[in-house]
XYZ file of C-alpha atoms in Angstrom:
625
model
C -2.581 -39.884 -78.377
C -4.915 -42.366 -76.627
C -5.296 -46.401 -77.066
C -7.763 -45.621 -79.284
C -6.159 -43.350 -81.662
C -7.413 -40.033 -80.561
C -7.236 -36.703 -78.085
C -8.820 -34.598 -80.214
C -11.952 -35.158 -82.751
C -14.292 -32.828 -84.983
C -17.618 -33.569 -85.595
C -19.383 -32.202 -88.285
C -23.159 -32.432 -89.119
C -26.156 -30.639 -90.368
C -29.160 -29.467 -88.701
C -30.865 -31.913 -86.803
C -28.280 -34.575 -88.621
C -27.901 -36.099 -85.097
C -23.973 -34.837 -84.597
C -24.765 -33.824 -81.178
C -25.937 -37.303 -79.991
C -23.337 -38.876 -81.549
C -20.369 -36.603 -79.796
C -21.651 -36.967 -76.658
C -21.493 -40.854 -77.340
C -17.645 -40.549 -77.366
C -17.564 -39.241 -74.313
C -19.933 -41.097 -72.748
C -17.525 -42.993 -70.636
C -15.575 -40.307 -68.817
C -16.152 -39.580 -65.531
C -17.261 -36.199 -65.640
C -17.426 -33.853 -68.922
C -16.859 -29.788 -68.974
C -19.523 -29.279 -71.739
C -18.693 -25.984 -73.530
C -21.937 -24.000 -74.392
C -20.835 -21.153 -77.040
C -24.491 -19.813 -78.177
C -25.577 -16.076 -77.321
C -28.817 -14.751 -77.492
C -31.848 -15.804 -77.461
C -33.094 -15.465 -74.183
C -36.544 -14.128 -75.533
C -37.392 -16.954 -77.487
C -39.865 -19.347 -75.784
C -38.712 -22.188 -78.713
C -35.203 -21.659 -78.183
C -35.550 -22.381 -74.845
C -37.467 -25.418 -75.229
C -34.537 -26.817 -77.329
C -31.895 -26.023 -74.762
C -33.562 -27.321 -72.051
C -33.527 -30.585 -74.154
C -30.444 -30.523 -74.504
C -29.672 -30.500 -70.859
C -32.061 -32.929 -70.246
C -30.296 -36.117 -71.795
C -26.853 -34.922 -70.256
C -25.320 -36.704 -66.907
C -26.003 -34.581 -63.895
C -21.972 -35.170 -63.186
C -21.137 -32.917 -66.398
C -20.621 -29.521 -65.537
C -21.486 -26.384 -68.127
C -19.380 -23.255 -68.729
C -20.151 -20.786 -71.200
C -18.072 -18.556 -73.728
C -21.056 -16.382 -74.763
C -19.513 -13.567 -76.439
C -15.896 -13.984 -75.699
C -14.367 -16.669 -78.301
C -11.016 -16.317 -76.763
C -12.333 -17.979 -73.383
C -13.128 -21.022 -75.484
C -9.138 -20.628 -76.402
C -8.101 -20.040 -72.785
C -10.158 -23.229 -71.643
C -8.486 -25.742 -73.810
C -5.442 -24.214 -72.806
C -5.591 -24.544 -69.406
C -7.882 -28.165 -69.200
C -5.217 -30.732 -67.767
C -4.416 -34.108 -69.504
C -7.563 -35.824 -66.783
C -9.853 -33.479 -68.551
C -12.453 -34.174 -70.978
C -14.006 -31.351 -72.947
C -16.899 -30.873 -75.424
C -17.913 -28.080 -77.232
C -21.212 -27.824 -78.812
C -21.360 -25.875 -81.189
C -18.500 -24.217 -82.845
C -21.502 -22.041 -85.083
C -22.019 -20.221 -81.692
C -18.256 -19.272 -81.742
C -18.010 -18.429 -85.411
C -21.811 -15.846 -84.964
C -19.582 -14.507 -81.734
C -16.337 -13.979 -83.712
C -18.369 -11.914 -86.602
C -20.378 -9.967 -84.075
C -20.412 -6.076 -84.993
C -19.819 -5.017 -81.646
C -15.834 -6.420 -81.792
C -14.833 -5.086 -85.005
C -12.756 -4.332 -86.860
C -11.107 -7.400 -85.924
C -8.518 -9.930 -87.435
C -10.888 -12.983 -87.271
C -8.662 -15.260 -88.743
C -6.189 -14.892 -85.744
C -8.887 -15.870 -83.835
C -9.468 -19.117 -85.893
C -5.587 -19.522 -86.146
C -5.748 -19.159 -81.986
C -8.173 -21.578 -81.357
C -6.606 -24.125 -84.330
C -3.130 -23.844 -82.491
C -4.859 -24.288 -78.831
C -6.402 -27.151 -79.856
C -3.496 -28.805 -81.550
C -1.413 -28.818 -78.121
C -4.421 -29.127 -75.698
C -3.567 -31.746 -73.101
C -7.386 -32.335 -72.419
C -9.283 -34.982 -74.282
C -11.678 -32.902 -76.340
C -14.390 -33.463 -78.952
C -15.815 -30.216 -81.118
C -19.037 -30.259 -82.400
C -19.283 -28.102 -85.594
C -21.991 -27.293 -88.612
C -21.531 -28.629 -91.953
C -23.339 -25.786 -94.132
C -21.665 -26.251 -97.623
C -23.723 -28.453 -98.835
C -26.469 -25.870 -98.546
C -27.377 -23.100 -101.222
C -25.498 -19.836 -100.686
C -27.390 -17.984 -98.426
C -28.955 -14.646 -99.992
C -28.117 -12.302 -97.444
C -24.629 -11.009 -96.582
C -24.456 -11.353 -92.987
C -25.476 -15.176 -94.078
C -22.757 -15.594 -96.855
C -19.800 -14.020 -93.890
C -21.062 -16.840 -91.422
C -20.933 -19.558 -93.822
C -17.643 -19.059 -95.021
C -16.154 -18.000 -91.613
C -17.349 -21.731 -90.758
C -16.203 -23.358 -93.994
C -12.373 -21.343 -92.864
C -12.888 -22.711 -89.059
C -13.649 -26.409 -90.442
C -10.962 -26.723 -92.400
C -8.506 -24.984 -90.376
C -9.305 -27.501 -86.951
C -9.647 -30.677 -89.129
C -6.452 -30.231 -90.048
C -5.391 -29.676 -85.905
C -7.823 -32.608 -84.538
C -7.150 -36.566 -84.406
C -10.086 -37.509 -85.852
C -13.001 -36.311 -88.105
C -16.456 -37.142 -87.888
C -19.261 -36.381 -90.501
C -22.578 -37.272 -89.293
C -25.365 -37.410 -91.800
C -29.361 -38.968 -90.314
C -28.068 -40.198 -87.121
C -25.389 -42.354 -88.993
C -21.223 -41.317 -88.207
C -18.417 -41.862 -91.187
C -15.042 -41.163 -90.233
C -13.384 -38.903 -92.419
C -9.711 -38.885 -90.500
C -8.443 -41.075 -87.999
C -11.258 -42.742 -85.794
C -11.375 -45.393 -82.563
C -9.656 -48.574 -83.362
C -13.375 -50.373 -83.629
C -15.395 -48.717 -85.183
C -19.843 -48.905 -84.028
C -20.450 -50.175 -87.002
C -17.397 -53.130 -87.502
C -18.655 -56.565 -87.567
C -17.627 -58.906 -85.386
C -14.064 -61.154 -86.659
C -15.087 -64.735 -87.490
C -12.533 -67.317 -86.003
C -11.172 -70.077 -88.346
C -13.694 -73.054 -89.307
C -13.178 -75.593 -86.612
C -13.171 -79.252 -88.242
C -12.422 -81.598 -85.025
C -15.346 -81.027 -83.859
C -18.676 -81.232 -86.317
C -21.925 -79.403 -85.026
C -24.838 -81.820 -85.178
C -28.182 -79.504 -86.607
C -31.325 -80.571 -85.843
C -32.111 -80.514 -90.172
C -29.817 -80.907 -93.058
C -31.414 -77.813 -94.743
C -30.558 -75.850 -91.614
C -26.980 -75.462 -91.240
C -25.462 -74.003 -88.614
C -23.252 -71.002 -88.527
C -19.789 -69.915 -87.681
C -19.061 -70.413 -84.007
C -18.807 -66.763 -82.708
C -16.046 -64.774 -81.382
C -16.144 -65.760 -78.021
C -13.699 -64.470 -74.675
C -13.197 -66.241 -71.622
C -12.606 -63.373 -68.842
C -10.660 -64.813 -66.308
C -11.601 -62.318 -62.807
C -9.071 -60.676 -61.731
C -7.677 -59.012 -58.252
C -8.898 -55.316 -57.470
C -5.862 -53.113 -58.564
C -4.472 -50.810 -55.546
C -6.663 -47.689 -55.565
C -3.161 -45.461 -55.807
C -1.850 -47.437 -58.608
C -5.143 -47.144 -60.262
C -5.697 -43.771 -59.845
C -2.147 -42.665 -61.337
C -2.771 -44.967 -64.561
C -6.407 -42.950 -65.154
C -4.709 -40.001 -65.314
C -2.951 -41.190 -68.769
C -5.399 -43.350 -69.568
C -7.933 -43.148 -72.540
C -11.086 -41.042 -70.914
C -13.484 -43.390 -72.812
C -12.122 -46.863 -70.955
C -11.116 -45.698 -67.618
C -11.316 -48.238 -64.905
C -14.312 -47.684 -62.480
C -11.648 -46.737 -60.355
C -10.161 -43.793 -62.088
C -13.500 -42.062 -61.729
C -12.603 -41.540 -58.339
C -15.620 -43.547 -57.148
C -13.578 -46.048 -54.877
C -16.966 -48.418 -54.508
C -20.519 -49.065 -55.775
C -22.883 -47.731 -53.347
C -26.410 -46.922 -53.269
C -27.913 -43.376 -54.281
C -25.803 -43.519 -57.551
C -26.549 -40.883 -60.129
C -26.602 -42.764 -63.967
C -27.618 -41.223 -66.730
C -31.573 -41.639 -67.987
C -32.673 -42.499 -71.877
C -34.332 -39.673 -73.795
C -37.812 -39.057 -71.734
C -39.151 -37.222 -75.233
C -37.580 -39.690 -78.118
C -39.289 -43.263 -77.087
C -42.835 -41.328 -76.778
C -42.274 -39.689 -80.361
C -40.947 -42.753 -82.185
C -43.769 -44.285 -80.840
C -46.586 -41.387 -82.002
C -44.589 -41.352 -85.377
C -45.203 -44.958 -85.678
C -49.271 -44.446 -86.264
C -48.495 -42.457 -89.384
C -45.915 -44.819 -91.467
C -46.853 -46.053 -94.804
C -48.032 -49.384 -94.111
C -50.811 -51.360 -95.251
C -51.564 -52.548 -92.190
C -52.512 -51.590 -88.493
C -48.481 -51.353 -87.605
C -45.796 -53.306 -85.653
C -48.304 -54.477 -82.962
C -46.655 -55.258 -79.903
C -43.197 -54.590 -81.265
C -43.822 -51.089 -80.333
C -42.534 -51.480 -77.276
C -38.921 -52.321 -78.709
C -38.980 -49.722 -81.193
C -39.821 -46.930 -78.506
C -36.952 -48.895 -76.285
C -34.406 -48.515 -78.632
C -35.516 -44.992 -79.679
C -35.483 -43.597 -75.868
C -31.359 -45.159 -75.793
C -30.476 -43.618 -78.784
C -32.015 -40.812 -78.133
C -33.373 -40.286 -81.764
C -37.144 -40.695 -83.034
C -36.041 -42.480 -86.025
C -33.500 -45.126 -83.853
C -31.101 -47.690 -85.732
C -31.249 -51.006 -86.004
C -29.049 -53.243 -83.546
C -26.506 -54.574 -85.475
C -23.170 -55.381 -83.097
C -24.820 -57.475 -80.300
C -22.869 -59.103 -77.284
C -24.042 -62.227 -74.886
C -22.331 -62.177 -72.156
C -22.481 -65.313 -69.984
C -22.243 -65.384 -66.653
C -21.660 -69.145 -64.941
C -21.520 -69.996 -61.371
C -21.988 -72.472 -58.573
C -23.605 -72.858 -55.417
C -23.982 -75.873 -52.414
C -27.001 -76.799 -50.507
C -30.590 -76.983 -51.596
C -30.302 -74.704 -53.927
C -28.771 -77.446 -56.586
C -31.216 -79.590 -55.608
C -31.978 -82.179 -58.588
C -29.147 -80.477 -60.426
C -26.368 -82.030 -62.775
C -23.411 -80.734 -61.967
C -22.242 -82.246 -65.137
C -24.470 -80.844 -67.344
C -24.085 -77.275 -66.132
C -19.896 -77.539 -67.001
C -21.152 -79.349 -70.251
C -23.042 -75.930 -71.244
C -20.820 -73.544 -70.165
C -17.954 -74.992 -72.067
C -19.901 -75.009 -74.812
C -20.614 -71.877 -74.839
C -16.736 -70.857 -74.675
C -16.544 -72.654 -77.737
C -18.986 -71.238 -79.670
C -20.915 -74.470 -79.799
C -24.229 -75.104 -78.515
C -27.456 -73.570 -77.997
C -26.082 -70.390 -77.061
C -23.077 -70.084 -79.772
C -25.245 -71.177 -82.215
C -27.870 -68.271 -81.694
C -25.050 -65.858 -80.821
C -24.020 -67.325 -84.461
C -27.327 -66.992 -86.325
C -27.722 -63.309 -84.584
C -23.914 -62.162 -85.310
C -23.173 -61.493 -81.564
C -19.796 -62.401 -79.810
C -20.239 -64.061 -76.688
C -17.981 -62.660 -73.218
C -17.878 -65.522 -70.497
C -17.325 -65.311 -66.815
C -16.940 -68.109 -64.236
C -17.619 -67.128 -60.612
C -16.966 -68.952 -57.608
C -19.113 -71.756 -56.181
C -20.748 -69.798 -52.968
C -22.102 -71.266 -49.966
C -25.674 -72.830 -49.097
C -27.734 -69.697 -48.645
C -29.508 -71.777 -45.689
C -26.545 -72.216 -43.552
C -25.250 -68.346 -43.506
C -23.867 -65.634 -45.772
C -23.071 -67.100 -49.282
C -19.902 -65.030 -49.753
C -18.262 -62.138 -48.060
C -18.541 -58.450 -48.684
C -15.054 -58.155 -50.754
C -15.672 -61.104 -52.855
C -19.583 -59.018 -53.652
C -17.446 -55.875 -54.113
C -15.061 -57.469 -56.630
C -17.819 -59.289 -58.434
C -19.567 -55.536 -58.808
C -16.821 -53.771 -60.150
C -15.800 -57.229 -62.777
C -19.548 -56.573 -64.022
C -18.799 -52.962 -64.557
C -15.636 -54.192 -66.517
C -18.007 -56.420 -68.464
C -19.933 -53.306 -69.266
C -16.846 -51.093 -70.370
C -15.526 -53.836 -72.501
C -18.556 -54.069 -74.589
C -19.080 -50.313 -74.652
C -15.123 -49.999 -75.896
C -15.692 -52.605 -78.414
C -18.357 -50.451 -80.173
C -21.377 -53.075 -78.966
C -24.877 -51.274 -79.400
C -26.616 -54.099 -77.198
C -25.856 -56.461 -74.610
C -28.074 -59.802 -74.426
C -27.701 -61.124 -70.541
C -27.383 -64.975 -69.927
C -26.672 -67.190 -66.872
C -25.544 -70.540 -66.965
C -25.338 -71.559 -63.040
C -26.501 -74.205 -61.262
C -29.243 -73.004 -58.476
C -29.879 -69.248 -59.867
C -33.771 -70.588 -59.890
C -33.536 -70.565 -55.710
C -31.209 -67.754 -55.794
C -33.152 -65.115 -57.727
C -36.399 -66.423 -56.247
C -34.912 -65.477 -52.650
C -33.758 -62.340 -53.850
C -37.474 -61.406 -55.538
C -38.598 -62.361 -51.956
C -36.438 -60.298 -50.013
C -37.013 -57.371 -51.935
C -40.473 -57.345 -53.049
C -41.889 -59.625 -50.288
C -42.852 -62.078 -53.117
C -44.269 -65.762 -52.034
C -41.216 -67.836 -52.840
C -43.457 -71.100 -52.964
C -45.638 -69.051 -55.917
C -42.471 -67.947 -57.930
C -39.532 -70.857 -57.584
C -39.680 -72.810 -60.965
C -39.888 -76.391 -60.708
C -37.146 -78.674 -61.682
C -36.672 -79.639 -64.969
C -34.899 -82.996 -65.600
C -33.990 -83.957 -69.311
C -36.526 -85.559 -71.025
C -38.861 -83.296 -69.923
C -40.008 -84.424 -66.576
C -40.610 -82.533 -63.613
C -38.276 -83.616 -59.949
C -40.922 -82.230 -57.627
C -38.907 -83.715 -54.520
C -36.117 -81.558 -55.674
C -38.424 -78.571 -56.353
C -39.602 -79.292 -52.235
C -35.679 -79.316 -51.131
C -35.002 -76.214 -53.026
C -38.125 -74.771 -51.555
C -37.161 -75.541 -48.354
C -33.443 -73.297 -48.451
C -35.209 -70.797 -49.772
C -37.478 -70.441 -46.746
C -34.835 -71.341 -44.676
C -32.566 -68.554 -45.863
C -35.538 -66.157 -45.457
C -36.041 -67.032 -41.592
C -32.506 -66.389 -40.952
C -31.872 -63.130 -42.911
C -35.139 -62.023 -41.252
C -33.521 -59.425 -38.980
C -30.900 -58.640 -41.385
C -29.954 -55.458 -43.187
C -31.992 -55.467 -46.660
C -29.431 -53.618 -48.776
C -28.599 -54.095 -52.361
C -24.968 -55.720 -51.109
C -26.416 -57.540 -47.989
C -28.535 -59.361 -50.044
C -25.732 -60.840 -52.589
C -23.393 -61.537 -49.367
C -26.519 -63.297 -47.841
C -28.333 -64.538 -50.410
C -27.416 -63.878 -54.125
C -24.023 -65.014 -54.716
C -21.069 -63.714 -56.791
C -23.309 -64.131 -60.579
C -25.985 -61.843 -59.643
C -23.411 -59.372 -58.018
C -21.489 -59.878 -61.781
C -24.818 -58.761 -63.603
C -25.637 -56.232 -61.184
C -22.399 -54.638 -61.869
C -22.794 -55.014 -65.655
C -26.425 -53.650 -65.330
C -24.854 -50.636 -63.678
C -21.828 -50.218 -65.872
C -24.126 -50.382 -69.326
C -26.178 -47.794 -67.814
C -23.311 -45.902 -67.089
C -22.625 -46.339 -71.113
C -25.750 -45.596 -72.426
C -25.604 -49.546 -73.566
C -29.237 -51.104 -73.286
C -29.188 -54.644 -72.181
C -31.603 -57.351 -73.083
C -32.742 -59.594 -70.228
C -34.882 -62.532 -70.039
C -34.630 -64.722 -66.937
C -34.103 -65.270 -63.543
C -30.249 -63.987 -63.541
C -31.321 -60.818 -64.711
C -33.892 -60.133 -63.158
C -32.555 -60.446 -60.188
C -29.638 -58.270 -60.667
C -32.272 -55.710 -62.211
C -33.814 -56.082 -58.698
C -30.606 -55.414 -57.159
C -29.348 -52.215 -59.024
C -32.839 -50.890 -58.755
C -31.955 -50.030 -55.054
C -27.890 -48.447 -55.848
C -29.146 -46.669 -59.273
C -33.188 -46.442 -60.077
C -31.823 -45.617 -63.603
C -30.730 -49.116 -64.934
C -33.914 -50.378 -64.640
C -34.261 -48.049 -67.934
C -31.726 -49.105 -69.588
C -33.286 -52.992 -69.550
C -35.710 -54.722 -72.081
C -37.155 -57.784 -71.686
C -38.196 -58.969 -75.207
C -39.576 -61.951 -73.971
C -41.903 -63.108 -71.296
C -41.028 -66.692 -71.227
C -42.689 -69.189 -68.856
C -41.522 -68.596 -65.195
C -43.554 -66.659 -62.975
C -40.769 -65.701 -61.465
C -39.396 -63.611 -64.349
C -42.765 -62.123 -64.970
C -43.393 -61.185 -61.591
C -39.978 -59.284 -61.079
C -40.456 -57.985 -64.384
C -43.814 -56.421 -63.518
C -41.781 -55.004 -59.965
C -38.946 -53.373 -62.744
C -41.829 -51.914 -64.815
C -40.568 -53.734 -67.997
C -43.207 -54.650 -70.049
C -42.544 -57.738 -72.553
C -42.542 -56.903 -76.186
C -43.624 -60.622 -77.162
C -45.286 -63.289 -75.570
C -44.879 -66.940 -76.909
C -44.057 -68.884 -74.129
C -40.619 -69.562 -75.592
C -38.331 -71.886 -72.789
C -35.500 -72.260 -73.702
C -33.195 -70.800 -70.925
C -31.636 -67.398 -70.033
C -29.967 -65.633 -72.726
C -31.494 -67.840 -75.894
C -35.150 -66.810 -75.600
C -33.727 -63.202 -76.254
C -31.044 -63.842 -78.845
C -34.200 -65.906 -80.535
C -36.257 -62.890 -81.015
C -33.382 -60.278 -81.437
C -34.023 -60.616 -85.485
C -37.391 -59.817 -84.974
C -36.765 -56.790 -82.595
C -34.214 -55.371 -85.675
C -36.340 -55.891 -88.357
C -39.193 -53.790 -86.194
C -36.376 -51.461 -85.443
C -35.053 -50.927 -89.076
C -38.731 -50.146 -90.555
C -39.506 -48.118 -87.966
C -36.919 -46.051 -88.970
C -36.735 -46.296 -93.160
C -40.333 -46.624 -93.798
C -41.516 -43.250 -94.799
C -44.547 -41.149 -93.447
C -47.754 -42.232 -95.440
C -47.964 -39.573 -98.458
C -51.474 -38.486 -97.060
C -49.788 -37.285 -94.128
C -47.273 -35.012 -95.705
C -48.940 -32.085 -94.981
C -49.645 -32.564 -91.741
C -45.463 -33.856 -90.993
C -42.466 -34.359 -92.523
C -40.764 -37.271 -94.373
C -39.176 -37.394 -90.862
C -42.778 -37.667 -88.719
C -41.696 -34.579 -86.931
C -43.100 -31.017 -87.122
C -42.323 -28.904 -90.202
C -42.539 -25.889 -88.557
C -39.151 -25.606 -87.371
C -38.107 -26.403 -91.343
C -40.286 -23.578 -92.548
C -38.970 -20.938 -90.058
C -35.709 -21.531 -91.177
C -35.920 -21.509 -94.535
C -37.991 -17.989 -94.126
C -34.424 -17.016 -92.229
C -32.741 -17.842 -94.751
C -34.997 -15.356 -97.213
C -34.848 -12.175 -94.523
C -33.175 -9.175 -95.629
C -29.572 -8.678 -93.998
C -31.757 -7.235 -90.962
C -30.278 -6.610 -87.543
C -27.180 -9.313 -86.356
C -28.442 -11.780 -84.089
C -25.862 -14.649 -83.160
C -29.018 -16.760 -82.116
C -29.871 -16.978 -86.115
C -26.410 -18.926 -86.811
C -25.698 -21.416 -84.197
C -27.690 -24.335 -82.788
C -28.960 -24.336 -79.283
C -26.678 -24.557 -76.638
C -27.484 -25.755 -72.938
C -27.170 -23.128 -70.777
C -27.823 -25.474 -67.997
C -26.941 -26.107 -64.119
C -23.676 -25.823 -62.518
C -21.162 -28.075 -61.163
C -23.228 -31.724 -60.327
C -21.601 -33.461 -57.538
C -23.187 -36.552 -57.985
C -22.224 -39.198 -60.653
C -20.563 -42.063 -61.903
C-alpha cells in the first residue's frame, strides 16, 4: 500500500454527482495516467458525442486512452499486466457491466466475470482508481433489461469494494469516504498548535482579539537528489507525491504541456449566476472569483475554499536594489511570520490557512552581473514545485502567494521590463519608510540598478531562466516553480504583488497554462502589479486600494471571495425560472430524456442507455508534466 493508505480506490456516484471530477483529482499528480474508456455505442448520437468530447477536454494531453469496448476481459488483462509505475483509471465501470450483459455473449457466467475482474484488481501492482454508478438509491427500473443492469452493478459494487483500498461515495460534487481514504483528508482542518503564553500578541482593539497562531513550516531547501537515486525511489513511491523527478522530466524547460481549467464550467457558473434567487442585481464584481473557482473545479456549482495555504517566500539581494531598505525589519517580518505572529499569521489565523516558509539566498546586485547561477535557478524551480506538491498532498484547495524580501520592488520591476518592454521609471514603487514617508533618493538609486541591469542584459538571451540568473533572483525562481507545480495540481493560487507577478511573468513563457491557474483578488496600489496583471490577462475581482503588502491584501479579502463562492453555489435558481432550468441552473433536457428511458418498453439492447460517456479520445500524448 502507498504513504497514503491506498493502491486501489472505488468511486461511486450518481449521474452528474461529480464522481468523475473528483477521481481524476486523485490522480492528478501522476505523471502520466492510462485512462480506461469502457462505453460502447453510441457513435450516432450527436449529444453523446458532445459529452465525450468534454470529457477529453479537461484531461492532461500526457494521459493516454485505451478502450475495452465490448471485451470486459481486456479491462481484466490490463490491470493485470499494468506494472507497479502505473497509474490506471477507469471511467465507468456501467460501461463494463452494459458490455458483460450484452446479448451477443450469452449464455455466459457473468459472475466469473465480476469474480475475474474483483480478483485482478485485488493483486494489481498498478495504482488504480475505478469509477462506478451508484443506482440503488433510484426506483427499480420498469423494464427488465433495466432491472438485470442495476443489479449486475449493485453485484460488481459490492464485490470490488470489498477488493479496493479505499471507497469513495460522491454525492453534488462533495466526496465521503466510506473505507480507507488518504491520510488528510480535502476537507480536514488545519491542527492548531498549543496557545503560546511567552509571547502576548498586541491587537490593535480589545474587542478584536486575535486568533490562534497558525500551523506554520519552515522548509529548509534542500540539495537536488541524484537523478538515478530518484528515479528508483518513484518507482515505489506513492503516484500522487512523486518528486518532479520521478516523472522522468529531469528539468523545467520551456514549451511545457500543464493541464488547462474547465473552458465550459467558469462561463456557465457565471450565466447561472443571472438567474439565482436574489433580491438584488447579484455578486457584482465578485463574479469574477466565482467563475475562477468554478473553471478549477471544473463544476458550475464550485465549492467554497475552505483549506487555504500562504506560502512565504523570503529572500535577499545587494546593490541598489535594497536601496532605503531595513535589513532589520525584513528578518523582523519573516520571523514573524514563522511564528505565526504578525500581520501575516494573524490573517493566515483569522482566514484558517497554514503558512509554508522558505528562505532563499541573498543574490547578487543585478547591476554588476548575473544575480545567481543557472543551478542555483534550477534548484530554486524544482523547491517551488515541491512547494506546490506539498500543498496539493496536504489536501490544500488554494494557495495564497506572499514575498517577504528585501528589493523584490526593483527585481520584479526589471523582470516586467525585460519581458513586456515596460518603462521601469513608470512601474518601480517608491520607497516606503515607516511612518509613512516616501525616500525618493532611495527610489532614484533603485531606479538607477534597474536601468543599469537593463543596459547590460541588453544583448542577452531573454528566456524564462536567463532572466532569474540575470535579473530575478532565487524568490521569483521559488514562485515560478510553485506557479508551475500548482498548475501541474490543478491547485489555483491567489496572487497579489510584485513577487507574483513576476513569477506569473516568468512561467508564462515555460507553460502559457499557469497563467490560468492565477487570481488576483485584489488590485492594490502599485502600478506595477496592475500593469503585469493586465500583460497575464488577470482581471481583479475587487478594487479598494488595499496596501498592505504581498500576501495580506489577498488573505484580507479571501472571506469575501468564499462567501461569494458558497452562495453561488447553495442559493437556488429563482422559482420563476424553474421552467426554463433546473434547481441546478443547467438544462433539464438531459433529466427529461432520461427519465423517458427509464419508461421505454424493454426495446432493443443498447449498452449506450446504461453507462455514462466515456472519452474515446486521442492516443498516446508525448508531451506533459
Amino acid at each position: 500500500m502507498s504513504e497514503d493508505r491506498w493502491n486501489t480506490v472505488l468511486v461511486l456516484g450518481g449521474i452528474r454527482s461529480g464522481k468523475s471530477g473528483f477521481a481524476e483529482s486523485l490522480v492528478a499528480g501522476a505523471p502520466s495516467v492510462r485512462y480506461v474508456a469502457t462505453a460502447a455505442g453510441g457513435e450516432d448520437d450527436p449529444e453523446w458525442r458532445d459529452r465525450i468530447e468534454a470529457h477529453q477536454r479537461r484531461r492532461p494531453q500526457s494521459w493516454t486512452t485505451e478502450e475495452t469496448g465490448t471485451e470486459p476481459a481486456l479491462l481484466v488483462e490490463l490491470l493485470q499486466q499494468a506494472g507497479p509505475d502505473e497509474t490506471v483509471l477507469v471511467d465507468d465501470l456501467g460501461g463494463w457491466v452494459a458490455a458483460v450483459l450484452n446479448p451477443a455473449r450469452q449464455p455466459n457466467d457473468d459472475e466469473a466475470d465480476v469474480a475475474a475482474l474483483a480478483a485482478a484488481v485485488r493483486a494489481t501492482a498498478a495504482r488504480v482508481v475505478l469509477v462506478s454508478p451508484e443506482v440503488g438509491l433510484s426506483l427499480v427500473p420498469v423494464t427488465p433489461v433495466g432491472r438485470a443492469f442495476a443489479d449486475a452493478l449493485g453485484t460488481t459494487n459490492q464485490a470490488l469494494a470489498g477488493a479496493v483500498d479505499g471507497v469513495a461515495l460522491v454525492v453534488a460534487g462533495q466526496p465521503t469516504w466510506l473505507k480507507g481514504g488518504p491520510l488528510a483528508p480535502v476537507e480536514a482542518a488545519p491542527v492548531k498548535p498549543a496557545p503560546v503564553t511567552s509571547r502576548p500578541i498586541a491587537v490593535p482593539t480589545p474587542s478584536t482579539p486575535a486568533p490562534p497562531p497558525p500551523p506554520v513550516t519552515v522548509v529548509e531547501p534542500t540539495p537536488e537528489p541524484e537523478p538515478e537515486r530518484a528515479t528508483v525511489s518513484a518507482l515505489s513511491g506513492s503516484t500522487m507525491t512523486l518528486p518532479l523527478v520521478a516523472s522522468g522530466l529531469t528539468e523545467i524547460t520551456p514549451g511545457m504541456d500543464l493541464p488547462l481549467p474547465s473552458s465550459d464550467s467558469g462561463p456557465d457558473a457565471r450565466e447561472r449566476l443571472a438567474g439565482l434567487d436574489l433580491p438584488g442585481g447579484g455578486l457584482g464584481a465578485l463574479d469574477e472569483a466565482v467563475e475562477f473557482a468554478a473553471a478549477t473545479q471544473s463544476t458550475v456549482t464550485p465549492r467554497a475554499w475552505t483549506t487555504a495555504r500562504l506560502v512565504v517566500i523570503g529572500g535577499g539581494r545587494t546593490g541598489g536594489a535594497v536601496a532605503g531598505t531595513d535589513a532589520g525589519d525584513v528578518e523582523r517580518r519573516l520571523a514573524e511570520t514563522e511564528s505565526g505572529t504578525g500581520l501575516l499569521g494573524r490573517l493566515a489565523g483569522q482566514a484558517g490557512a497554514d503558512i509554508s516558509v522558505l528562505r532563499t539566498a541573498t543574490v547578487g546586485a543585478m547591476e554588476d552581473g548575473p544575480v545567481a547561477d543557472e543551478q542555483a535557478v534550477k534548484d530554486a524551480l524544482r523547491q517551488g514545485w515541491q512547494l506546490a506538491d506539498g500543498a496539493a498532498d496536504a489536501g490544500r484547495d488554494v494557495i495564497v502567494l506572499a514575498g517577504v524580501s528585501a528589493g523584490i520592488e526593483a527585481a520584479a520591476t526589471a523582470v516586467l521590463a525585460a519581458t513586456t518592454g515596460a518603462e521601469p521609471v513608470a512601474t518601480l514603487p517608491r520607497v516606503l519608510a515607516p511612518g509613512a514617508r516616501f525616500d525618493d533618493a532611495a527610489w532614484m538609486v533603485r531606479c538607477a540598478a534597474v536601468r543599469d541591469a537593463m543596459h547590460r542584459i541588453r544583448q542577452e538571451p531573454r528566456g524564462a531562466t536567463d532572466i532569474l540568473r540575470e535579473i530575478g533572483g532565487l524568490d521569483i525562481a521559488v514562485a515560478t516553480g510553485l506557479l508551475l507545480g500548482a498548475a501541474a495540481r490543478r491547485v489555483p493560487v491567489l496572487v497579489d504583488g510584485p513577487l507574483g507577478i513576476a513569477a506569473g511573468l516568468v512561467a508564462r513563457d515555460l507553460a502559457s497554462q499557469t497563467r490560468h491557474w492565477c487570481l488576483l483578488p485584489e488590485a492594490g496600489t502599485l502600478a506595477l502589479v496592475k500593469q503585469g496583471a493586465d500583460v497575464l490577462g488577470l482581471t481583479a475581482v475587487l478594487q479598494i486600494g488595499l496596501d498592505l503588502g504581498e500576501g495580506a491584501n489577498a488573505l484580507s479579502v479571501l472571506p469575501v471571495l468564499r462567501s461569494a463562492i458558497g452562495l453561488a453555489s447553495a442559493l437556488p435558481v429563482h422559482p420563476a425560472l424553474l421552467g426554463e432550468v433546473g434547481d441546478d441552473g443547467l438544462d433539464d433536457g438531459l433529466d427529461d430524456e432520461l427519465d423517458d428511458d427509464l419508461d421505454d418498453g424493454a426495446g432493443e439492447f443498447d449498452p449506450a442507455e446504461f453507462a455514462e460517456p466515456e472519452p474515446r479520445g486521442p492516443g498516446p500524448a508525448t508531451t506533459g508534466v
